[in-house]
């Protein structure tokens, strides 16, 4: 409800307001793979909490190229937490990239990333207050969050490890329920950015 949404923000990893920034970070998925080939869901979720909190703190300590970009960054607090090495993770597990199992794993990992990030954003909003534009955008944003939660049910449960699917659903239930009560600290929380530059 704030204004026209387009891809003219500096990076265009996601559609957002004009004159906005994307504050990016990526988690290396292979770091959560144990020696026996199991993905450590709880460590992944914990890392999401830590990284999103760190990125949120950095919003107020970063420099921006123009005053309008700085203002929107402070008012809407957009973040772009993502992940890297999905292909490597799948190869290490012996899963073809373009396969039903590969897509189910990617869907669950992405859903956990996004749902957990928004749940953490809502927890921060409880103590720090929501982003400035939340009240004006409350219903559209909560509508998007509910659609994200519904999309978890589209992940093929026959191809996805149960713990990953359950974590995705739990994180999205938390994101929606906490967001309904507290709002969100960040108008945007995740984005899968090209990792070549930020990987350095």
PDB file of C-alpha atoms in Angstrom:
ATOM      1  CA  UNK A   1       0.000   0.000   0.000  1.00  0.00           C
ATOM      2  CA  UNK A   2       2.998   2.335   0.235  1.00  0.00           C
ATOM      3  CA  UNK A   3       3.645   2.750  -3.459  1.00  0.00           C
ATOM      4  CA  UNK A   4       4.415   1.089  -6.743  1.00  0.00           C
ATOM      5  CA  UNK A   5       6.397  -2.125  -6.422  1.00  0.00           C
ATOM      6  CA  UNK A   6       8.977  -2.786  -9.122  1.00  0.00           C
ATOM      7  CA  UNK A   7      12.435  -4.129  -9.755  1.00  0.00           C
ATOM      8  CA  UNK A   8      14.297  -0.834  -9.749  1.00  0.00           C
ATOM      9  CA  UNK A   9      15.907  -1.289  -6.360  1.00  0.00           C
ATOM     10  CA  UNK A  10      19.684  -1.570  -6.713  1.00  0.00           C
ATOM     11  CA  UNK A  11      20.022  -5.347  -7.001  1.00  0.00           C
ATOM     12  CA  UNK A  12      16.613  -6.480  -8.308  1.00  0.00           C
ATOM     13  CA  UNK A  13      16.795  -9.792  -6.455  1.00  0.00           C
ATOM     14  CA  UNK A  14      13.230  -9.111  -5.388  1.00  0.00           C
ATOM     15  CA  UNK A  15      10.479  -6.687  -6.318  1.00  0.00           C
ATOM     16  CA  UNK A  16      10.393  -3.798  -3.875  1.00  0.00           C
ATOM     17  CA  UNK A  17       9.941  -0.050  -3.529  1.00  0.00           C
ATOM     18  CA  UNK A  18      11.905   2.480  -5.551  1.00  0.00           C
ATOM     19  CA  UNK A  19      14.960   3.856  -3.772  1.00  0.00           C
ATOM     20  CA  UNK A  20      15.531   0.867  -1.557  1.00  0.00           C
ATOM     21  CA  UNK A  21      18.536  -1.258  -0.702  1.00  0.00           C
ATOM     22  CA  UNK A  22      19.079  -4.985  -0.417  1.00  0.00           C
ATOM     23  CA  UNK A  23      21.252  -5.906   2.516  1.00  0.00           C
ATOM     24  CA  UNK A  24      22.475  -9.375   1.555  1.00  0.00           C
ATOM     25  CA  UNK A  25      23.933 -12.400   3.277  1.00  0.00           C
ATOM     26  CA  UNK A  26      24.070 -16.102   2.441  1.00  0.00           C
ATOM     27  CA  UNK A  27      24.292 -19.286   4.483  1.00  0.00           C
ATOM     28  CA  UNK A  28      26.456 -22.093   3.084  1.00  0.00           C
ATOM     29  CA  UNK A  29      24.100 -25.079   3.060  1.00  0.00           C
ATOM     30  CA  UNK A  30      26.937 -27.606   3.009  1.00  0.00           C
ATOM     31  CA  UNK A  31      28.001 -26.489   6.500  1.00  0.00           C
ATOM     32  CA  UNK A  32      24.804 -28.067   7.870  1.00  0.00           C
ATOM     33  CA  UNK A  33      25.491 -31.497   6.373  1.00  0.00           C
ATOM     34  CA  UNK A  34      26.833 -34.040   8.874  1.00  0.00           C
ATOM     35  CA  UNK A  35      29.408 -36.729   8.119  1.00  0.00           C
ATOM     36  CA  UNK A  36      26.648 -39.323   7.700  1.00  0.00           C
ATOM     37  CA  UNK A  37      24.920 -37.170   5.058  1.00  0.00           C
ATOM     38  CA  UNK A  38      22.091 -35.911   7.265  1.00  0.00           C
ATOM     39  CA  UNK A  39      21.045 -32.262   7.128  1.00  0.00           C
ATOM     40  CA  UNK A  40      21.113 -30.605  10.573  1.00  0.00           C
ATOM     41  CA  UNK A  41      17.782 -28.784  10.547  1.00  0.00           C
ATOM     42  CA  UNK A  42      18.099 -27.276  14.019  1.00  0.00           C
ATOM     43  CA  UNK A  43      21.537 -25.781  13.347  1.00  0.00           C
ATOM     44  CA  UNK A  44      20.207 -24.320  10.086  1.00  0.00           C
ATOM     45  CA  UNK A  45      17.263 -22.738  11.885  1.00  0.00           C
ATOM     46  CA  UNK A  46      19.536 -21.349  14.593  1.00  0.00           C
ATOM     47  CA  UNK A  47      21.869 -19.842  11.978  1.00  0.00           C
ATOM     48  CA  UNK A  48      18.882 -18.175  10.298  1.00  0.00           C
ATOM     49  CA  UNK A  49      17.909 -16.563  13.617  1.00  0.00           C
ATOM     50  CA  UNK A  50      21.459 -15.332  14.233  1.00  0.00           C
ATOM     51  CA  UNK A  51      22.103 -14.041  10.710  1.00  0.00           C
ATOM     52  CA  UNK A  52      18.755 -12.264  10.398  1.00  0.00           C
ATOM     53  CA  UNK A  53      19.307 -10.561  13.747  1.00  0.00           C
ATOM     54  CA  UNK A  54      22.818  -9.485  12.709  1.00  0.00           C
ATOM     55  CA  UNK A  55      21.529  -8.140   9.387  1.00  0.00           C
ATOM     56  CA  UNK A  56      18.783  -6.223  11.188  1.00  0.00           C
ATOM     57  CA  UNK A  57      21.363  -4.587  13.469  1.00  0.00           C
ATOM     58  CA  UNK A  58      23.453  -3.610  10.439  1.00  0.00           C
ATOM     59  CA  UNK A  59      20.585  -1.689   8.819  1.00  0.00           C
ATOM     60  CA  UNK A  60      21.224   1.247  11.162  1.00  0.00           C
ATOM     61  CA  UNK A  61      25.026   1.001  10.877  1.00  0.00           C
ATOM     62  CA  UNK A  62      25.306   0.855   7.091  1.00  0.00           C
ATOM     63  CA  UNK A  63      25.916   3.699   4.680  1.00  0.00           C
ATOM     64  CA  UNK A  64      23.649   4.215   1.669  1.00  0.00           C
ATOM     65  CA  UNK A  65      24.311   6.015  -1.626  1.00  0.00           C
ATOM     66  CA  UNK A  66      21.412   8.506  -1.417  1.00  0.00           C
ATOM     67  CA  UNK A  67      19.168  10.028   1.245  1.00  0.00           C
ATOM     68  CA  UNK A  68      15.965   8.441  -0.171  1.00  0.00           C
ATOM     69  CA  UNK A  69      17.596   4.990  -0.156  1.00  0.00           C
ATOM     70  CA  UNK A  70      18.788   5.551   3.409  1.00  0.00           C
ATOM     71  CA  UNK A  71      15.301   6.690   4.493  1.00  0.00           C
ATOM     72  CA  UNK A  72      13.547   3.699   2.945  1.00  0.00           C
ATOM     73  CA  UNK A  73      16.153   1.353   4.404  1.00  0.00           C
ATOM     74  CA  UNK A  74      15.453   2.698   7.875  1.00  0.00           C
ATOM     75  CA  UNK A  75      11.672   2.807   7.371  1.00  0.00           C
ATOM     76  CA  UNK A  76      11.208  -0.617   5.736  1.00  0.00           C
ATOM     77  CA  UNK A  77      14.368  -2.413   6.866  1.00  0.00           C
ATOM     78  CA  UNK A  78      14.597  -4.780   3.850  1.00  0.00           C
ATOM     79  CA  UNK A  79      16.982  -7.706   4.201  1.00  0.00           C
ATOM     80  CA  UNK A  80      18.083 -10.422   1.812  1.00  0.00           C
ATOM     81  CA  UNK A  81      19.132 -13.500   3.757  1.00  0.00           C
ATOM     82  CA  UNK A  82      19.749 -16.351   1.324  1.00  0.00           C
ATOM     83  CA  UNK A  83      21.705 -19.529   0.906  1.00  0.00           C
ATOM     84  CA  UNK A  84      24.511 -20.824  -1.296  1.00  0.00           C
ATOM     85  CA  UNK A  85      25.685 -24.258  -2.495  1.00  0.00           C
ATOM     86  CA  UNK A  86      22.307 -25.906  -3.012  1.00  0.00           C
ATOM     87  CA  UNK A  87      23.733 -27.821  -5.986  1.00  0.00           C
ATOM     88  CA  UNK A  88      26.710 -29.008  -3.964  1.00  0.00           C
ATOM     89  CA  UNK A  89      24.462 -30.105  -1.109  1.00  0.00           C
ATOM     90  CA  UNK A  90      22.324 -32.169  -3.483  1.00  0.00           C
ATOM     91  CA  UNK A  91      25.388 -33.712  -5.148  1.00  0.00           C
ATOM     92  CA  UNK A  92      26.848 -34.678  -1.775  1.00  0.00           C
ATOM     93  CA  UNK A  93      23.577 -36.431  -0.971  1.00  0.00           C
ATOM     94  CA  UNK A  94      23.461 -38.127  -4.370  1.00  0.00           C
ATOM     95  CA  UNK A  95      20.285 -36.298  -5.392  1.00  0.00           C
ATOM     96  CA  UNK A  96      19.912 -35.121  -9.012  1.00  0.00           C
ATOM     97  CA  UNK A  97      19.417 -31.360  -9.201  1.00  0.00           C
ATOM     98  CA  UNK A  98      16.476 -31.564 -11.615  1.00  0.00           C
ATOM     99  CA  UNK A  99      14.491 -34.316  -9.932  1.00  0.00           C
ATOM    100  CA  UNK A 100      11.343 -34.526  -7.791  1.00  0.00           C
ATOM    101  CA  UNK A 101      13.510 -35.155  -4.703  1.00  0.00           C
ATOM    102  CA  UNK A 102      15.844 -32.275  -5.564  1.00  0.00           C
ATOM    103  CA  UNK A 103      12.904 -29.916  -5.973  1.00  0.00           C
ATOM    104  CA  UNK A 104      11.294 -31.116  -2.732  1.00  0.00           C
ATOM    105  CA  UNK A 105      14.531 -30.572  -0.793  1.00  0.00           C
ATOM    106  CA  UNK A 106      15.032 -27.138  -2.353  1.00  0.00           C
ATOM    107  CA  UNK A 107      11.430 -26.217  -1.570  1.00  0.00           C
ATOM    108  CA  UNK A 108      11.714 -27.251   2.065  1.00  0.00           C
ATOM    109  CA  UNK A 109      15.098 -25.582   2.616  1.00  0.00           C
ATOM    110  CA  UNK A 110      13.830 -22.365   1.053  1.00  0.00           C
ATOM    111  CA  UNK A 111      10.575 -22.472   3.017  1.00  0.00           C
ATOM    112  CA  UNK A 112      12.483 -22.928   6.279  1.00  0.00           C
ATOM    113  CA  UNK A 113      14.796 -20.042   5.387  1.00  0.00           C
ATOM    114  CA  UNK A 114      11.964 -17.659   4.629  1.00  0.00           C
ATOM    115  CA  UNK A 115       9.491 -18.767   7.306  1.00  0.00           C
ATOM    116  CA  UNK A 116      12.093 -18.820  10.049  1.00  0.00           C
ATOM    117  CA  UNK A 117      13.413 -15.405   8.980  1.00  0.00           C
ATOM    118  CA  UNK A 118       9.967 -13.807   9.117  1.00  0.00           C
ATOM    119  CA  UNK A 119       9.236 -15.484  12.459  1.00  0.00           C
ATOM    120  CA  UNK A 120      12.477 -14.000  13.817  1.00  0.00           C
ATOM    121  CA  UNK A 121      11.531 -10.630  12.312  1.00  0.00           C
ATOM    122  CA  UNK A 122       8.206 -10.810  14.170  1.00  0.00           C
ATOM    123  CA  UNK A 123      10.010 -11.649  17.422  1.00  0.00           C
ATOM    124  CA  UNK A 124      12.204  -8.584  16.948  1.00  0.00           C
ATOM    125  CA  UNK A 125       9.123  -6.473  16.204  1.00  0.00           C
ATOM    126  CA  UNK A 126       7.716  -7.496  19.587  1.00  0.00           C
ATOM    127  CA  UNK A 127      10.533  -5.667  21.377  1.00  0.00           C
ATOM    128  CA  UNK A 128      11.737  -3.141  18.780  1.00  0.00           C
ATOM    129  CA  UNK A 129       8.389  -2.368  17.024  1.00  0.00           C
ATOM    130  CA  UNK A 130       7.457  -3.214  13.432  1.00  0.00           C
ATOM    131  CA  UNK A 131       8.946  -1.393  10.458  1.00  0.00           C
ATOM    132  CA  UNK A 132       7.497   2.102  10.004  1.00  0.00           C
ATOM    133  CA  UNK A 133       5.263   1.181   7.054  1.00  0.00           C
ATOM    134  CA  UNK A 134       3.814  -1.989   8.582  1.00  0.00           C
ATOM    135  CA  UNK A 135       0.515  -0.564   9.834  1.00  0.00           C
ATOM    136  CA  UNK A 136      -0.320   0.796   6.376  1.00  0.00           C
ATOM    137  CA  UNK A 137       0.631  -2.526   4.769  1.00  0.00           C
ATOM    138  CA  UNK A 138      -0.571  -4.911   7.482  1.00  0.00           C
ATOM    139  CA  UNK A 139      -3.300  -6.788   5.617  1.00  0.00           C
ATOM    140  CA  UNK A 140      -1.502  -7.156   2.264  1.00  0.00           C
ATOM    141  CA  UNK A 141       1.662  -8.348   4.020  1.00  0.00           C
ATOM    142  CA  UNK A 142      -0.166 -10.833   6.224  1.00  0.00           C
ATOM    143  CA  UNK A 143      -1.978 -12.066   3.119  1.00  0.00           C
ATOM    144  CA  UNK A 144       1.371 -12.770   1.450  1.00  0.00           C
ATOM    145  CA  UNK A 145       2.606 -14.551   4.574  1.00  0.00           C
ATOM    146  CA  UNK A 146      -0.481 -16.785   4.598  1.00  0.00           C
ATOM    147  CA  UNK A 147       0.036 -17.664   0.923  1.00  0.00           C
ATOM    148  CA  UNK A 148       3.639 -18.603   1.667  1.00  0.00           C
ATOM    149  CA  UNK A 149       2.405 -20.888   4.463  1.00  0.00           C
ATOM    150  CA  UNK A 150      -0.099 -22.522   2.104  1.00  0.00           C
ATOM    151  CA  UNK A 151       2.707 -23.170  -0.395  1.00  0.00           C
ATOM    152  CA  UNK A 152       4.441 -25.473   2.106  1.00  0.00           C
ATOM    153  CA  UNK A 153       1.647 -27.973   1.448  1.00  0.00           C
ATOM    154  CA  UNK A 154       2.676 -28.060  -2.232  1.00  0.00           C
ATOM    155  CA  UNK A 155       6.073 -29.563  -1.322  1.00  0.00           C
ATOM    156  CA  UNK A 156       6.037 -33.244  -2.281  1.00  0.00           C
ATOM    157  CA  UNK A 157       6.059 -34.976   1.107  1.00  0.00           C
ATOM    158  CA  UNK A 158       6.872 -38.337  -0.468  1.00  0.00           C
ATOM    159  CA  UNK A 159      10.145 -36.886  -1.764  1.00  0.00           C
ATOM    160  CA  UNK A 160      11.022 -34.677   1.213  1.00  0.00           C
ATOM    161  CA  UNK A 161      12.505 -35.830   4.541  1.00  0.00           C
ATOM    162  CA  UNK A 162       9.798 -35.492   7.181  1.00  0.00           C
ATOM    163  CA  UNK A 163      11.903 -33.345   9.534  1.00  0.00           C
ATOM    164  CA  UNK A 164      12.518 -30.770   6.781  1.00  0.00           C
ATOM    165  CA  UNK A 165       8.862 -30.590   5.775  1.00  0.00           C
ATOM    166  CA  UNK A 166       7.686 -30.347   9.381  1.00  0.00           C
ATOM    167  CA  UNK A 167      10.208 -27.603  10.158  1.00  0.00           C
ATOM    168  CA  UNK A 168       9.010 -25.631   7.129  1.00  0.00           C
ATOM    169  CA  UNK A 169       5.391 -25.885   8.259  1.00  0.00           C
ATOM    170  CA  UNK A 170       6.219 -25.051  11.886  1.00  0.00           C
ATOM    171  CA  UNK A 171       8.292 -22.026  10.871  1.00  0.00           C
ATOM    172  CA  UNK A 172       5.544 -20.681   8.619  1.00  0.00           C
ATOM    173  CA  UNK A 173       2.905 -21.240  11.301  1.00  0.00           C
ATOM    174  CA  UNK A 174       5.118 -19.236  13.665  1.00  0.00           C
ATOM    175  CA  UNK A 175       5.720 -16.504  11.087  1.00  0.00           C
ATOM    176  CA  UNK A 176       2.004 -16.005  10.491  1.00  0.00           C
ATOM    177  CA  UNK A 177       0.865 -16.253  14.113  1.00  0.00           C
ATOM    178  CA  UNK A 178       3.649 -14.021  15.472  1.00  0.00           C
ATOM    179  CA  UNK A 179       3.223 -11.541  12.613  1.00  0.00           C
ATOM    180  CA  UNK A 180      -0.505 -11.245  13.300  1.00  0.00           C
ATOM    181  CA  UNK A 181       0.265 -10.278  16.892  1.00  0.00           C
ATOM    182  CA  UNK A 182       3.495  -8.244  16.630  1.00  0.00           C
ATOM    183  CA  UNK A 183       3.886  -7.301  12.985  1.00  0.00           C
ATOM    184  CA  UNK A 184       7.298  -7.634  11.336  1.00  0.00           C
ATOM    185  CA  UNK A 185      10.509  -5.717  11.873  1.00  0.00           C
ATOM    186  CA  UNK A 186      11.457  -6.125   8.200  1.00  0.00           C
ATOM    187  CA  UNK A 187       9.326  -5.581   5.115  1.00  0.00           C
ATOM    188  CA  UNK A 188      11.547  -8.033   3.232  1.00  0.00           C
ATOM    189  CA  UNK A 189      13.603 -10.758   4.891  1.00  0.00           C
ATOM    190  CA  UNK A 190      15.013 -13.155   2.297  1.00  0.00           C
ATOM    191  CA  UNK A 191      16.310 -13.239  -1.244  1.00  0.00           C
ATOM    192  CA  UNK A 192      18.420 -15.685  -3.236  1.00  0.00           C
ATOM    193  CA  UNK A 193      21.049 -13.341  -4.576  1.00  0.00           C
ATOM    194  CA  UNK A 194      23.916 -14.305  -6.869  1.00  0.00           C
ATOM    195  CA  UNK A 195      26.609 -15.318  -4.417  1.00  0.00           C
ATOM    196  CA  UNK A 196      29.714 -14.626  -6.496  1.00  0.00           C
ATOM    197  CA  UNK A 197      30.293 -11.164  -5.061  1.00  0.00           C
ATOM    198  CA  UNK A 198      28.902 -11.477  -1.539  1.00  0.00           C
ATOM    199  CA  UNK A 199      30.697 -14.823  -1.215  1.00  0.00           C
ATOM    200  CA  UNK A 200      33.963 -12.941  -1.127  1.00  0.00           C
TER     201      UNK A 200
END
